[in-house]
Short mmCIF file of C-alpha atoms and ligand atoms in Angstrom, two decimals:
data_model
loop_
_atom_site.label_atom_id
_atom_site.label_comp_id
_atom_site.label_asym_id
_atom_site.label_seq_id
_atom_site.Cartn_x
_atom_site.Cartn_y
_atom_site.Cartn_z
CA MET E 1 0.00 0.00 0.00
CA MET E 2 2.86 2.40 0.71
CA SER E 3 4.08 2.01 -2.85
CA GLN E 4 0.91 3.76 -3.99
CA LEU E 5 1.59 6.76 -1.82
CA GLY E 6 1.15 9.94 -3.80
CA THR E 7 1.10 8.06 -7.07
CA VAL E 8 -0.63 10.09 -9.72
CA GLY E 9 -3.70 8.61 -11.28
CA THR E 10 -4.29 5.78 -8.82
CA PHE E 11 -7.45 7.31 -7.42
CA CYS E 12 -10.07 9.91 -8.20
CA PRO E 13 -9.31 13.24 -6.46
CA TYR E 14 -12.87 14.56 -6.59
CA ALA E 15 -14.64 14.41 -3.23
CA ASP E 16 -18.10 14.12 -4.77
CA CYS E 17 -17.13 10.97 -6.67
CA PRO E 18 -18.44 7.63 -5.33
CA ASP E 19 -14.93 6.23 -5.87
CA TYR E 20 -13.15 9.23 -4.36
CA GLY E 21 -9.90 8.14 -2.76
CA GLN E 22 -10.41 4.49 -3.60
CA VAL E 23 -6.99 3.25 -4.68
CA GLY E 24 -6.66 0.55 -7.31
CA GLN E 25 -10.34 0.29 -8.27
CA GLY E 26 -9.56 0.61 -11.95
CA ASN E 27 -11.83 3.61 -12.32
CA VAL E 28 -9.01 5.98 -13.27
CA ILE E 29 -7.59 5.65 -16.77
CA HIS E 30 -4.99 7.53 -18.80
CA TYR E 31 -6.66 10.16 -20.95
CA GLY E 32 -4.15 11.71 -23.32
CA LYS E 33 -1.98 14.76 -22.73
CA SER E 34 -2.83 18.39 -22.06
CA LYS E 35 -1.54 21.22 -24.28
CA GLN E 36 1.28 21.66 -21.76
CA GLY E 37 2.24 18.03 -22.20
CA GLN E 38 0.91 16.92 -18.83
CA GLN E 39 -0.57 13.47 -18.56
CA ARG E 40 -4.33 13.63 -18.11
CA PHE E 41 -6.49 11.12 -16.31
CA HIS E 42 -10.17 10.32 -16.49
CA CYS E 43 -12.35 8.81 -13.80
CA LYS E 44 -14.85 6.40 -15.31
CA THR E 45 -17.08 6.65 -12.26
CA CYS E 46 -17.72 10.40 -12.15
CA ARG E 47 -16.56 11.06 -15.76
CA LYS E 48 -14.28 13.89 -14.70
CA THR E 49 -10.75 14.44 -15.94
CA PHE E 50 -7.74 15.75 -14.04
CA ASN E 51 -4.10 16.29 -14.84
CA GLU E 52 -0.92 15.04 -13.24
CA ARG E 53 -0.44 18.33 -11.44
CA LYS E 54 -3.71 17.93 -9.57
CA GLY E 55 -2.73 14.38 -8.77
CA THR E 56 0.76 15.25 -7.58
CA LEU E 57 1.10 15.54 -3.86
CA PHE E 58 3.40 18.17 -2.45
CA TYR E 59 4.90 19.14 -5.73
CA LYS E 60 8.64 19.89 -5.51
CA ARG E 61 9.00 19.22 -1.78
CA LYS E 62 12.43 18.48 -0.36
CA THR E 63 11.08 16.37 2.49
CA PRO E 64 9.97 12.93 1.33
CA VAL E 65 6.20 12.73 1.04
CA LYS E 66 6.22 9.64 3.23
CA ASP E 67 7.78 11.55 6.15
CA MET E 68 5.27 14.35 5.76
CA LEU E 69 2.34 11.98 5.70
CA GLU E 70 3.64 10.14 8.75
CA CYS E 71 3.78 13.46 10.63
CA LEU E 72 0.24 14.26 9.54
CA ALA E 73 -0.97 10.80 10.53
CA LEU E 74 0.63 11.14 13.98
CA LEU E 75 -0.96 14.56 14.42
CA ALA E 76 -4.33 13.17 13.38
CA GLU E 77 -3.92 10.42 15.96
CA GLY E 78 -3.47 13.04 18.64
CA SER E 79 0.29 13.34 19.00
CA ARG E 80 1.55 16.79 19.87
CA ILE E 81 3.60 18.74 17.35
CA SER E 82 6.40 19.06 19.91
CA SER E 83 6.66 15.30 20.45
CA ILE E 84 6.56 14.55 16.71
CA SER E 85 9.27 17.15 16.25
CA ARG E 86 11.47 15.38 18.80
CA ALA E 87 10.70 11.87 17.56
CA LYS E 88 11.35 12.63 13.91
CA GLY E 89 13.98 15.34 14.20
CA ILE E 90 11.86 17.73 12.18
CA LYS E 91 11.39 21.35 13.32
CA GLU E 92 7.95 22.31 14.64
CA ASP E 93 7.79 25.12 12.08
CA THR E 94 8.41 22.59 9.34
CA ILE E 95 5.62 20.36 10.60
CA LEU E 96 3.28 23.35 10.60
CA SER E 97 4.30 24.09 7.03
CA PHE E 98 3.44 20.46 6.15
CA LEU E 99 -0.01 21.08 7.58
CA ARG E 100 -0.52 24.27 5.62
CA GLU E 101 0.62 22.57 2.46
CA ALA E 102 -1.51 19.52 3.18
CA ALA E 103 -4.54 21.81 3.43
CA GLN E 104 -3.83 22.97 -0.12
CA HIS E 105 -4.04 19.34 -1.25
CA ALA E 106 -6.70 18.42 1.27
CA GLN E 107 -8.70 16.01 -0.86
CA GLN E 108 -5.66 14.01 -1.77
CA VAL E 109 -4.21 14.06 1.73
CA GLU E 110 -7.52 12.93 3.20
CA ALA E 111 -7.75 10.10 0.70
CA ILE E 112 -4.25 8.85 1.51
CA LEU E 113 -4.72 9.16 5.28
CA LEU E 114 -8.02 7.31 5.06
CA ASN E 115 -6.78 4.56 2.75
CA ASP E 116 -3.13 4.04 3.60
CA TYR E 117 -2.98 5.13 7.24
CA ARG E 118 -6.45 4.04 8.34
CA ILE E 119 -7.07 7.44 9.91
CA GLY E 120 -10.74 8.10 10.58
CA GLY E 121 -12.73 11.05 9.36
CA SER E 122 -13.08 12.59 12.79
CA GLN E 123 -9.33 12.35 13.31
CA ILE E 124 -8.82 14.16 10.02
CA ASP E 125 -11.23 16.83 11.24
CA GLY E 126 -8.95 17.20 14.24
CA LEU E 127 -5.95 17.54 11.99
CA TRP E 128 -7.53 20.34 9.97
CA THR E 129 -8.38 22.33 13.09
CA TYR E 130 -4.68 23.19 13.23
CA VAL E 131 -5.05 25.14 10.02
CA GLY E 132 -8.65 26.24 10.47
CA ARG E 133 -9.95 24.11 7.66
CA LYS E 134 -13.25 22.25 7.68
CA ARG E 135 -13.35 18.83 6.10
CA GLU E 136 -15.86 18.55 3.29
CA LYS E 137 -18.93 16.69 4.43
CA LYS E 138 -18.46 13.09 3.43
CA SER E 139 -19.42 9.72 4.81
CA GLY E 140 -16.82 8.02 6.98
ZN1 LIG V 1 -14.28 10.11 -9.91
#
């Protein structure tokens, strides 16, 4: 499951899609290239298309995505930023910047936390309170 982390085009990024965040369901197919040469994807379930940029988590980050997601998962599970900082050797400011960035990619982050980290919806709500974001209403 970790190998699918942040992989573009493995799940539908639209929250209103019945298959939103479902990895490996076969609903997402390659759908040609955009004018800018970006790979496009199409979800067969909701019939929407998206490009690789939308599907790319934390574009151009120096910190590995896996480390960032682990921090976010720990936060969602109720760990304090200060203890995560000590345990992982990552500055508290950096962890806060992960959170802010995660909020920019909220749909994708939520999908990965739900699927790969088994974090519940209410825990994700708790995570977003750090950045004042409300989770979109969704079952689970
Ligand atoms: Zn979809």
